[in-house]
XYZ file of C-alpha atoms in Angstrom:
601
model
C -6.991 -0.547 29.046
C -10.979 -0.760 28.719
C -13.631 -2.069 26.368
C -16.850 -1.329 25.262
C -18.906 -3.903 23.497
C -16.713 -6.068 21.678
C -18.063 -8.636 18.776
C -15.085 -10.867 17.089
C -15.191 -11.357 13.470
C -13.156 -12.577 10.789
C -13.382 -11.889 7.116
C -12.750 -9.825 3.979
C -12.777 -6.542 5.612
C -16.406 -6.551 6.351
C -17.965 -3.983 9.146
C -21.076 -4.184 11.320
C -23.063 -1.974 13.753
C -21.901 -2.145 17.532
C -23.626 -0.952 20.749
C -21.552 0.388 23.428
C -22.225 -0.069 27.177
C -21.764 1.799 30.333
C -18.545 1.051 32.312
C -20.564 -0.356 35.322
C -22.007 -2.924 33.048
C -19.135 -3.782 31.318
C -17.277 -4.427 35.043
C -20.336 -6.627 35.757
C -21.014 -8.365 32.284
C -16.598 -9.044 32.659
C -17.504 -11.810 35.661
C -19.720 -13.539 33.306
C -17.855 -14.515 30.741
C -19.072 -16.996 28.360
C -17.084 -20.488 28.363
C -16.743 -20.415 24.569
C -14.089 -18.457 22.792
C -14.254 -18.855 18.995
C -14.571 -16.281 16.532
C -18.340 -15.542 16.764
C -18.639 -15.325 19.883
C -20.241 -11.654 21.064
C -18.261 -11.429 24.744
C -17.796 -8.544 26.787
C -14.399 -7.313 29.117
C -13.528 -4.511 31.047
C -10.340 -3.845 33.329
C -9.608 -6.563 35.740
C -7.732 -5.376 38.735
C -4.404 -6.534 38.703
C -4.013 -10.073 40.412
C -0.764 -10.133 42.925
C 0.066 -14.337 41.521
C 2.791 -15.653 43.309
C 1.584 -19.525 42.968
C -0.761 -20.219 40.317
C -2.854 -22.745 42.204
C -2.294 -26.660 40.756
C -5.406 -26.809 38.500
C -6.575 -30.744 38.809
C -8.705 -32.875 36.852
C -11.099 -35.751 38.241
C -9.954 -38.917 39.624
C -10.802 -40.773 36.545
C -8.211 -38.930 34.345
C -5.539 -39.078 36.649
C -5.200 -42.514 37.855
C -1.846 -42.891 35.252
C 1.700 -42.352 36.342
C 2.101 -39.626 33.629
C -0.310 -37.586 35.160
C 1.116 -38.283 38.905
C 5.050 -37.133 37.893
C 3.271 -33.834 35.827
C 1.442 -33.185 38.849
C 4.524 -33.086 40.847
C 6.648 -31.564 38.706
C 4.056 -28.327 38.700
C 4.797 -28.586 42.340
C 8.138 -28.330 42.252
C 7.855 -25.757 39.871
C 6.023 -23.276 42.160
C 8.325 -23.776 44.817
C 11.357 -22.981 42.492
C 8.917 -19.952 41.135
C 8.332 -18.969 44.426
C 12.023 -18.813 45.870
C 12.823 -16.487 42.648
C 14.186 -19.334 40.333
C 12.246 -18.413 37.541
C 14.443 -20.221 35.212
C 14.162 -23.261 37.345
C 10.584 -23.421 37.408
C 10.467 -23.097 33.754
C 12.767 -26.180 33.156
C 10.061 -28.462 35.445
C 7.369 -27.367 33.486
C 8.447 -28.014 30.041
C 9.829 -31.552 31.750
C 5.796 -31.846 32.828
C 5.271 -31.264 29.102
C 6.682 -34.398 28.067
C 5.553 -36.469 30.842
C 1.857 -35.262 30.413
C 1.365 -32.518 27.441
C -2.814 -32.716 28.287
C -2.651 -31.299 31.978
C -4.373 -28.225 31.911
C -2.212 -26.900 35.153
C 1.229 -26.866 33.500
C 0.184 -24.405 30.781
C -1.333 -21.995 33.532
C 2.168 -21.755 35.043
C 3.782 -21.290 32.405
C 1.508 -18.657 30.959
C 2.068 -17.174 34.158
C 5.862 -17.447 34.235
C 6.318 -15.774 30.616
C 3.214 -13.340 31.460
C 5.882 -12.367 34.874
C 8.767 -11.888 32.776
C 7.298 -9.587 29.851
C 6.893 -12.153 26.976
C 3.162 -11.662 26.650
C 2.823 -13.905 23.273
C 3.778 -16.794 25.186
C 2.035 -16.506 28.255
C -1.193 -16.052 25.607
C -0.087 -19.387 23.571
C 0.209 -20.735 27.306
C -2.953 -19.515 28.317
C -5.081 -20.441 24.959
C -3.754 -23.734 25.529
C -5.058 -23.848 28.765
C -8.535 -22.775 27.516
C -8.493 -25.242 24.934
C -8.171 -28.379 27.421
C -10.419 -26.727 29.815
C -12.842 -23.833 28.283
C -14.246 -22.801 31.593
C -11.030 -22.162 33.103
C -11.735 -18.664 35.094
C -7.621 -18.001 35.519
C -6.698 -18.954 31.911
C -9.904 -15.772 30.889
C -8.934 -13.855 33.064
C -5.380 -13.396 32.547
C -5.533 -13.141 29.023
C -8.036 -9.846 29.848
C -5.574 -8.295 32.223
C -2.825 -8.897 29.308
C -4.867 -7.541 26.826
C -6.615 -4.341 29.028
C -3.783 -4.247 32.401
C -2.222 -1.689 30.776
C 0.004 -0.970 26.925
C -1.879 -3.226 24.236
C -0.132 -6.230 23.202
C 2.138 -4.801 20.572
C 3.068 -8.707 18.922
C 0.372 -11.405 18.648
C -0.650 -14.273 16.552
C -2.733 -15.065 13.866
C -4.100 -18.320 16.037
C -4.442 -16.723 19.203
C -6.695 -14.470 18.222
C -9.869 -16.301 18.821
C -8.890 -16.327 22.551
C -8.325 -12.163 22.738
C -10.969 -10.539 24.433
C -10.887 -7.861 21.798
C -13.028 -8.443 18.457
C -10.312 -8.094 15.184
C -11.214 -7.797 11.798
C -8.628 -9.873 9.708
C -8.427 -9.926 6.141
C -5.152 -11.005 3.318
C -2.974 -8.483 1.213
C -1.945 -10.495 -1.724
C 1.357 -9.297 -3.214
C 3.530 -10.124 -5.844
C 7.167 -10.206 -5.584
C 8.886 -7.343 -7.527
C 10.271 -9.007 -10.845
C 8.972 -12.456 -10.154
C 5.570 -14.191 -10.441
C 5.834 -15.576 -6.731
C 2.381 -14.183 -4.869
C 2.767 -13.112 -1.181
C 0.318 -13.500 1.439
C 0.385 -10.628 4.259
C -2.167 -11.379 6.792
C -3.875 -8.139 8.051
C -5.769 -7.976 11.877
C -6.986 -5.096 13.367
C -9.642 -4.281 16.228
C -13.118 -3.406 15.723
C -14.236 -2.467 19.287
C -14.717 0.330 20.924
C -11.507 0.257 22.962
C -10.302 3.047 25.119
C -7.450 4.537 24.538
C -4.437 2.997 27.056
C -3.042 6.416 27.654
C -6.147 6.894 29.613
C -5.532 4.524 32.457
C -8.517 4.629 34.889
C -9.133 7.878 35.377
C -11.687 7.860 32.425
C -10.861 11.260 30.804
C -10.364 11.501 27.581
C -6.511 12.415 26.634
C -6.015 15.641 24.557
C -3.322 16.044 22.055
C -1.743 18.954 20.657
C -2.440 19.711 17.149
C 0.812 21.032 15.475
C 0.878 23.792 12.797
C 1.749 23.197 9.562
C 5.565 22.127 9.866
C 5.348 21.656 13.239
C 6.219 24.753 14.154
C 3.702 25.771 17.271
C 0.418 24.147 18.327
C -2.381 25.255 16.695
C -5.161 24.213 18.822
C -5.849 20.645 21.217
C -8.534 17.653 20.412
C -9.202 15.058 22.727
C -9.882 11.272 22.170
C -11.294 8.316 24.205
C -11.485 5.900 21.634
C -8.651 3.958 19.695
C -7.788 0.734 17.277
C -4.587 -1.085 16.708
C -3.721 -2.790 13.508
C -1.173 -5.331 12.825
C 0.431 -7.130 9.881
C 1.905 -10.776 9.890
C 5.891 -10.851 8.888
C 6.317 -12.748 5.524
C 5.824 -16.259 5.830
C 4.733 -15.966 9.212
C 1.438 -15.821 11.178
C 3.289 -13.455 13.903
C 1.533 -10.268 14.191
C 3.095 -6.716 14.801
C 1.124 -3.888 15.524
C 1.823 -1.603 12.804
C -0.513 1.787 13.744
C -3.234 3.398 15.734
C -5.969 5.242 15.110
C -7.426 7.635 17.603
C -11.420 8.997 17.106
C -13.771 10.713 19.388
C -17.062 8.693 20.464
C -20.201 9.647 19.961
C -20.361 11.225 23.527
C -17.549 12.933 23.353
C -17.954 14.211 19.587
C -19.661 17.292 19.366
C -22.008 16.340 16.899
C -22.793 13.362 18.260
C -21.313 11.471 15.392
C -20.075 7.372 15.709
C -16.680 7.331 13.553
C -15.833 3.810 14.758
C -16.720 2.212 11.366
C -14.757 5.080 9.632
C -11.858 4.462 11.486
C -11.973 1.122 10.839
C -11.970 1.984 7.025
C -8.813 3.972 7.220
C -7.027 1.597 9.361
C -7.551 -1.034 6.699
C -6.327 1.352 3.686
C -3.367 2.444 5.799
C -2.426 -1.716 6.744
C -3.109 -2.392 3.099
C -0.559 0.785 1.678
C 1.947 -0.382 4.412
C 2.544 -3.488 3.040
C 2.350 -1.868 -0.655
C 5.374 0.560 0.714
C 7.436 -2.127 2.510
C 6.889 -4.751 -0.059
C 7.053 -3.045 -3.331
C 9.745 -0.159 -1.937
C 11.246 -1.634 0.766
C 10.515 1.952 2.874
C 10.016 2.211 5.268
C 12.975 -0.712 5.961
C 12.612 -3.120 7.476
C 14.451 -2.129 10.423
C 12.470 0.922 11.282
C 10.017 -0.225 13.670
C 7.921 3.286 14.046
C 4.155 3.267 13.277
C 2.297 5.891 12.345
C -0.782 7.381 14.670
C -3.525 8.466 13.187
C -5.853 11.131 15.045
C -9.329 11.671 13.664
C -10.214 15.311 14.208
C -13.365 17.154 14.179
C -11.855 20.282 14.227
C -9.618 22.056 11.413
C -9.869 22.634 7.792
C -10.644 19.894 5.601
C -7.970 17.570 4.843
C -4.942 15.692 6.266
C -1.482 16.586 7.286
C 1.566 14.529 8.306
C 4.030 15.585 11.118
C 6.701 13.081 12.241
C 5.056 9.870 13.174
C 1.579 11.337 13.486
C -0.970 11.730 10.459
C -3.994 14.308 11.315
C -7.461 13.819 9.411
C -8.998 17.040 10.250
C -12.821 17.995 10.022
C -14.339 14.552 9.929
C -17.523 15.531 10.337
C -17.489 16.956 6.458
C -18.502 14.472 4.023
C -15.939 13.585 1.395
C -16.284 10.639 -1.263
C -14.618 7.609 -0.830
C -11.673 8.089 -3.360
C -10.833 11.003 -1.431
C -10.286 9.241 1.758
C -8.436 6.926 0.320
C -6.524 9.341 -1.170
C -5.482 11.349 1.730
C -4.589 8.246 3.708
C -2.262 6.880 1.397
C -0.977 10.975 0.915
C -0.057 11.579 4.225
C 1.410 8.237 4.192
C 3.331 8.872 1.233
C 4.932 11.570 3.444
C 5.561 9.428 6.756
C 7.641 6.669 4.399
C 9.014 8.029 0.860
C 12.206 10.088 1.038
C 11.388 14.115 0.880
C 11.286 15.315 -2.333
C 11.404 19.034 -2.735
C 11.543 21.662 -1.835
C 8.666 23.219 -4.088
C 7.109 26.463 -4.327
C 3.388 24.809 -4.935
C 1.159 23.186 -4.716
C 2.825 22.086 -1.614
C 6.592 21.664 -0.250
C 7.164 18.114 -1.028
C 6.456 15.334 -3.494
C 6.396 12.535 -1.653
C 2.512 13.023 -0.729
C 0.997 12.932 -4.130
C 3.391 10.340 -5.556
C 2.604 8.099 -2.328
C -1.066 8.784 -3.170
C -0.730 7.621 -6.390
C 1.915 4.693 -6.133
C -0.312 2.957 -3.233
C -3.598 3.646 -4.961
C -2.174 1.748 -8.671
C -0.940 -1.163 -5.958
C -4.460 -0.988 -4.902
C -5.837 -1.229 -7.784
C -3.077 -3.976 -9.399
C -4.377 -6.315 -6.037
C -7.833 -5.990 -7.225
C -7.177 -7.684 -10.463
C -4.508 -10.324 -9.405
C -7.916 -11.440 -6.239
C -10.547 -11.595 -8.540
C -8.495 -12.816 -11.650
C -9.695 -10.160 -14.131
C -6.878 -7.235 -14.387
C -7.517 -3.598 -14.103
C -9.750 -1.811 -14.471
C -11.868 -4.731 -15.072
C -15.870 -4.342 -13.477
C -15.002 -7.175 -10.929
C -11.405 -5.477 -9.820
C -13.398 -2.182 -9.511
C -16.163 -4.086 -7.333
C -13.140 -5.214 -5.016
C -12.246 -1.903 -4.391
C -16.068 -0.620 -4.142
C -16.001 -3.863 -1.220
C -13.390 -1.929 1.039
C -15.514 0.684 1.409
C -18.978 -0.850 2.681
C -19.618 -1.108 -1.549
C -20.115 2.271 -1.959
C -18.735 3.316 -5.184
C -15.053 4.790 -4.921
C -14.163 5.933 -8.434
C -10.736 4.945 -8.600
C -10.332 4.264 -11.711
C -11.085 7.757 -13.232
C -8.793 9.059 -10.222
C -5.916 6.818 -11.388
C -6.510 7.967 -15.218
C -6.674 11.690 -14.083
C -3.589 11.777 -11.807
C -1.502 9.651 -14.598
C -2.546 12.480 -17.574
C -1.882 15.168 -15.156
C 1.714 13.588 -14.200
C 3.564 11.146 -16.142
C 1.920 12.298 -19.499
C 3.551 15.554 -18.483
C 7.053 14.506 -17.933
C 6.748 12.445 -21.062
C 5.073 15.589 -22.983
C 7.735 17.856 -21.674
C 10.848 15.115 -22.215
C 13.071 13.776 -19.689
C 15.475 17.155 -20.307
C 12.988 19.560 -19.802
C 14.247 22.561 -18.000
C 11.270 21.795 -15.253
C 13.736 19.092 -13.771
C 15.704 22.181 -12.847
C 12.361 24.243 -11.462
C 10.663 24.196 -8.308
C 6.963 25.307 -9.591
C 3.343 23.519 -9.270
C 4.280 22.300 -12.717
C 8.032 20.841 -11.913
C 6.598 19.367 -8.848
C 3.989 17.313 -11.242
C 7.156 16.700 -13.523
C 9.042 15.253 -10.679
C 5.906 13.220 -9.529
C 5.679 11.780 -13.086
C 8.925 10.772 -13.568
C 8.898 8.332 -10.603
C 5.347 7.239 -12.206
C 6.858 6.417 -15.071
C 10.046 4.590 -14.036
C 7.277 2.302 -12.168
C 5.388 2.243 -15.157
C 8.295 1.579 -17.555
C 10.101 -1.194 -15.370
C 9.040 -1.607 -12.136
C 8.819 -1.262 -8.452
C 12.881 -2.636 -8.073
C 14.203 0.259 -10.760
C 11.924 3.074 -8.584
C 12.843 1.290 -5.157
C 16.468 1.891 -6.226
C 16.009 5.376 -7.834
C 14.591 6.230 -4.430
C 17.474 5.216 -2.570
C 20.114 5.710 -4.811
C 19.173 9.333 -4.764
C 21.622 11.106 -2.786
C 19.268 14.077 -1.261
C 15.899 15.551 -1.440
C 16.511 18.343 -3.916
C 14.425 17.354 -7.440
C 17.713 16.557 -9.096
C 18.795 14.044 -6.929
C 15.940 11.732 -8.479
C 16.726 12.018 -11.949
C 20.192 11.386 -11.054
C 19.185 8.585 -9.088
C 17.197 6.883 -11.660
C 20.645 6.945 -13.971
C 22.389 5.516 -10.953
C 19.835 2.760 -11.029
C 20.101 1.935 -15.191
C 24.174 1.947 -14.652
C 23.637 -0.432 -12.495
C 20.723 -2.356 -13.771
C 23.006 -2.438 -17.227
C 26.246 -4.341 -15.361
C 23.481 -7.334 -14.384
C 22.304 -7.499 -18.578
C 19.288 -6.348 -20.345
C 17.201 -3.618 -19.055
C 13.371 -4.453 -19.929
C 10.626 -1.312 -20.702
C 7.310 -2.033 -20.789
C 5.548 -1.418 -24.162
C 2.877 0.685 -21.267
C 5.500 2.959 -21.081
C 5.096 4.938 -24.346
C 4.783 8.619 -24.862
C 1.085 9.119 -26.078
C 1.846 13.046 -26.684
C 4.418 11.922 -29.510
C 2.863 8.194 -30.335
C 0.119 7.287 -33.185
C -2.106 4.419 -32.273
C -5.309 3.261 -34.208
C -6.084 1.507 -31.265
C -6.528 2.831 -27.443
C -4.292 1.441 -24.894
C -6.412 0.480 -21.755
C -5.637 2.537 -18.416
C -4.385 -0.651 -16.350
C -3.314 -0.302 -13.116
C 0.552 0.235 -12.878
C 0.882 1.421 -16.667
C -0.987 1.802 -19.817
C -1.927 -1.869 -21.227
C -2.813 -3.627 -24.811
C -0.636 -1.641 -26.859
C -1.456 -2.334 -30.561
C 0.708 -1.380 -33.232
C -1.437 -1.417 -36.469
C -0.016 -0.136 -40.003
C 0.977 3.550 -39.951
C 1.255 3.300 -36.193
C 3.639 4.385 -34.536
C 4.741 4.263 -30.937
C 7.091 6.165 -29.179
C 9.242 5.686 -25.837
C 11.967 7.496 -24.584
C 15.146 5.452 -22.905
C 18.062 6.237 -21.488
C 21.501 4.186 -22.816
C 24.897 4.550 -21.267
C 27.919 4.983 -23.762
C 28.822 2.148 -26.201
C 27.286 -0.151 -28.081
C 23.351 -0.761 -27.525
C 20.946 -2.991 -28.949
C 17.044 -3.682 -28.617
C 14.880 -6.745 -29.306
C 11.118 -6.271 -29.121
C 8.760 -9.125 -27.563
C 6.692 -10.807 -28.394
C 9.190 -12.671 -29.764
C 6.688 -13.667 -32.881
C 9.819 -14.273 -35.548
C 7.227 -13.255 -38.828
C 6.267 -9.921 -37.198
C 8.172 -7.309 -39.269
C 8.900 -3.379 -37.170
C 10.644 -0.449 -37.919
C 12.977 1.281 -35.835
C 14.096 4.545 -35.620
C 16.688 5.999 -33.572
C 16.113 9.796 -32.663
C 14.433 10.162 -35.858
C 17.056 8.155 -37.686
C 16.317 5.012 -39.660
C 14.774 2.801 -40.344
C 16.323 -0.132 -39.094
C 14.804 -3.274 -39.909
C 13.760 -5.063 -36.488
C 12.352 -8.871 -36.268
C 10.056 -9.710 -32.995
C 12.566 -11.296 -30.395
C 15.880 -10.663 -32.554
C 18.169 -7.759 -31.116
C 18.571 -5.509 -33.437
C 22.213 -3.556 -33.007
C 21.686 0.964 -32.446
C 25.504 1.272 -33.015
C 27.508 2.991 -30.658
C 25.368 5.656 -28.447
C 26.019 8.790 -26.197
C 25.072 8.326 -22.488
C 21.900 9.881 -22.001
C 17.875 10.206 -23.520
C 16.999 8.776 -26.782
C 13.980 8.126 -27.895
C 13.201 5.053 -29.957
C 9.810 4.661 -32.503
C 8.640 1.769 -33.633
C 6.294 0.960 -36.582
C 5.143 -1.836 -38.104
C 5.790 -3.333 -42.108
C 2.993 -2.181 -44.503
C 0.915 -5.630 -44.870
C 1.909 -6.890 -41.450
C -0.914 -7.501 -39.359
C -1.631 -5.847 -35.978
C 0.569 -7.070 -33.283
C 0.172 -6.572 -29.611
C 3.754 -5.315 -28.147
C 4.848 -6.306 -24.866
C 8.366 -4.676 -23.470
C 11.496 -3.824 -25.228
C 14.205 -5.524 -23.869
C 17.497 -3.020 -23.835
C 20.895 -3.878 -23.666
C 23.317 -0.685 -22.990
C 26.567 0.428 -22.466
C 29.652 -2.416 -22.634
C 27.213 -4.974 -22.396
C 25.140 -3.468 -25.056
């Protein structure tokens, strides 16, 4: 592993210019290393040949800060230790060293050995934590630098770090917070999000210096279309919950400027894409649980200049192709979070047009609303608020993104269709451009109507890829949902094609928002109720708020805010419930129905 120019930062995502250097100067500028490691600090590394350690050599401290017996049994103890290390009893040596520990936890030497001891048998997290503990009792320490290079550029990257030891890595990261909240709770999570902003080369290059070429599949992976090469790479990694413990969660691979052939410098767009793609993969494993949690592939991304514009997924690898070609911001965005959509959503198909499977455009839109749904929770002012919109404008160097239009336009062009067409449309049964927007809606607007734990489980209760399976996994999910008590829909969840509102909902980020029910009103939602009984209660649960209910075009039954109101015994299947509001009632702002269905109805 190599470096060019390397510049540590921290912060919200933020990117700078870099100069890259020659090899020969980075080799020379490597042996004169600067003393201070701390996030600002501009510091140059190349390869260091590999160092043959068989004793670490006892690093001492003057006479004045040894003259205690504490310091005389550690300093034998590390003696022992080598010996032990040295006749093969690594285990041994260990056991001395972490009995130096407690006899003298500030002697620089015992933390060399024992970075070198983990660093021997493969555990390269602790022989960093070993090592930045060396450097932080004795910053000049030339081994403590120098072995943290060789684990960090001696060959694979270091696929688990640390939040805290990153300040010691030779390697500048960017690092920057995902703020999620827990599916049907109020509980925020933090995910911490690192990834490199140097120009590192590649590992797979070793020291030969050539770039590596990769094989550009056809569309299904069915033959190789063509070859690109690449000499330049970045890592990102995400901290496990409630943990500063990174894991490197994908690459990105990108020409340089030497190597491109129009000269062109995509480091900082690289950078952009890695942070979308860290930023959707904690929207897809939080929010969806997919991929699980027990998968431990990562996608590769591979930057190429040649192709036709666009972005394709095949197995783990996701191709940008034609790079060169200016595209707006929205649209990277969106074909990042696409091609993700296919790496970690089940298949959903097959489809005649406008391409084979659903999961792309539904991923698209699913991790762009989470997106968006961030924004507002950071800056405190919900979707699509001016300072939520800003937020999103800020992961892209400020350059306007348009996201919001793209959000309203892909929700009208999907869910307002399923709704518009009903849930038993005879598109649920097709396999044309328009079922395959059907299909895309419907998991829109189970998201939209509930939340990411009812489309989670419609995903997975699904028992195959065919369009049916979907629908019939959503049912699987409201049986289910109906044996733990009420089922709630959001009041965003309304058919607009069928509903009659004097007032506008607002295009939040997850569903439509404000819904206002005026006099003559009326709003409409379809719902699905297992046989039996069923009732509904409507929040907010203001008592003096007086609505009418009809059932399928039956009623009206009279309906007070927060009292359930009984539907009588119902087929399993669609209804569709409208609600109105008492002639001299005032305007009321509705919230969810709350559903209870089947036995428990």
């Amino acid at each position: 592993m190599r470096t060019a120019r390397n510049v540590m930062t921290a912060g919200n995502g933020k990117w700078g210019m870099r100069n890259g250097e020659t090899l020969t100067e980075q080799r020379q500028t490597a042996r004169k290393i600067s003393a201070v490691w701390c996030f600002t600090l501009p510091s140059t590394h190349c390869l260091l040949p590999v160092v043959a350690v068989a004793l670490v050599v006892v690093l001492g401290l003057p006479a004045w800060c040894q003259d205690d017996d504490a310091r005389t049994k550690a300093v034998a103890l590390v003696r022992e230790s080598q010996e032990l290390a040295a006749a093969g009893d690594t285990e041994g040596a260990r056991a001395k060293l972490e009995e130096a520990l407690k006899a003298d936890p500030k002697y620089p030497s015992i933390y060399a050995n024992l970075g070198y001891l983990y660093e021997r048998g493969g555990d390269k997290v602790r022989a960093l934590e070993n090592y930045a503990q060396l450097l932080r009792l004795r910053p000049s320490d030339e081994y403590g630098r120098e072995r943290i290079s060789h684990i960090f550029y001696g060959g694979e990257f270091p696929r688990k770090l640390r939040m805290s030891l990153l300040k010691f890595s030779p390697v500048s990261f960017i690092t920057d917070e995902c703020l999620l909240t827990a599916p049907g709770s109020v509980t925020q999570v933090k995910r911490r999000l690192a990834y490199t902003s140097g120009l590192l080369f590649p590992e797979q290059m070793g020291d030969s210096g050539g770039a590596m070429t990769t094989d550009i599949p056809s569309a299904g992976g069915q033959g190789v279309v063509g070859q690109a090469q690449f000499n330049r790479v970045g890592y990102g990694f995400i901290t496990r919950p409630e943990s500063e413990d990174l894991d490197m969660t994908a690459m990105i691979y990108y020409p340089s400027r030497l190597l491109s052939e129009g000269g062109k410098d995509y480091a900082e767009l690289a950078q952009r894409l890695m942070h979308i793609i860290l930023r959707v993969r904690c929207y897809s494993r939080t929010y969806l649980g997919l991929p699980p949690a027990t998968d431990e592939r990562m996608p590769q991304l591979w930057m190429c200049e040649m192709g036709p514009t666009g972005a394709e997924q095949y197995e783990d690898n996701i191709f940008f192709y034609d790079i060169a070609r200016e595209r707006t911001p929205v649209e990277w965005m969106r074909e990042a979070a696409h091609e993700y959509g296919h790496w970690a959503l089940p298949e959903m198909g097959r489809f005649t047009a406008p391409e084979a499977y659903a999961s792309g455009v539904l991923g698209e839109v699913l991790f762009c609303q989470f997106l968006a749904e961030e924004a507002g929770v950071v800056t405190g002012d919900p979707w699509p608020s001016e300072a939520a919109q800003q937020a999103i404008n800020g992961l892209w160097g400020n350059e306007e993104v348009g996201l919001a239009k793209y959000l309203a336009d892909m929700r009208a062009q999907t869910m307002d269709l399923w709704l518009a067409e009903g849930p038993n449309s005879e598109l649920a049964a097709a396999l044309g451009e328009k079922a395959f927007h059907y299909l895309v809606g419907a998991m829109l607007w189970v998201e939209a109507a509930h939340d990411s734990n009812m489309l989670r489980a419609t995903l997975l209760k699904a028992p195959g890829g065919f369009p049916a399976d979907f629908y019939y996994g959503y049912r699987q999910a409201i049986e289910e949902a109906a044996t733990r008590g009420e089922i709630h829909l959001s009041a965003g969840a309304l058919d607009t094609s069928r509903s009659k509102l004097t007032s506008e909902p607002s295009e939040g980020a997850l569903r439509r928002e404000n819904v206002k029910l005026a006099v003559g009103d009326k709003a409409v939602y379809p719902v699905y109720l297992l046989d039996g009984p069923a009732s509904v209660r409507v929040t907010p649960g203001l008592r003096e708020v007086k609505l009418s209910l009809y059932v399928d075009g039956r009623g009206p039954l009279p309906i007070v805010g927060g009292e359930p109101t009984s539907l009588g015994e119902q087929d399993q299947g669609w209804h569709t419930l409208t609600l109105g509001l008492a002639e001299g009632a005032e305007p009321v702002e509705l919230k969810e129905l709350v559903i209870k269905t089947g036995q428990g109805g």
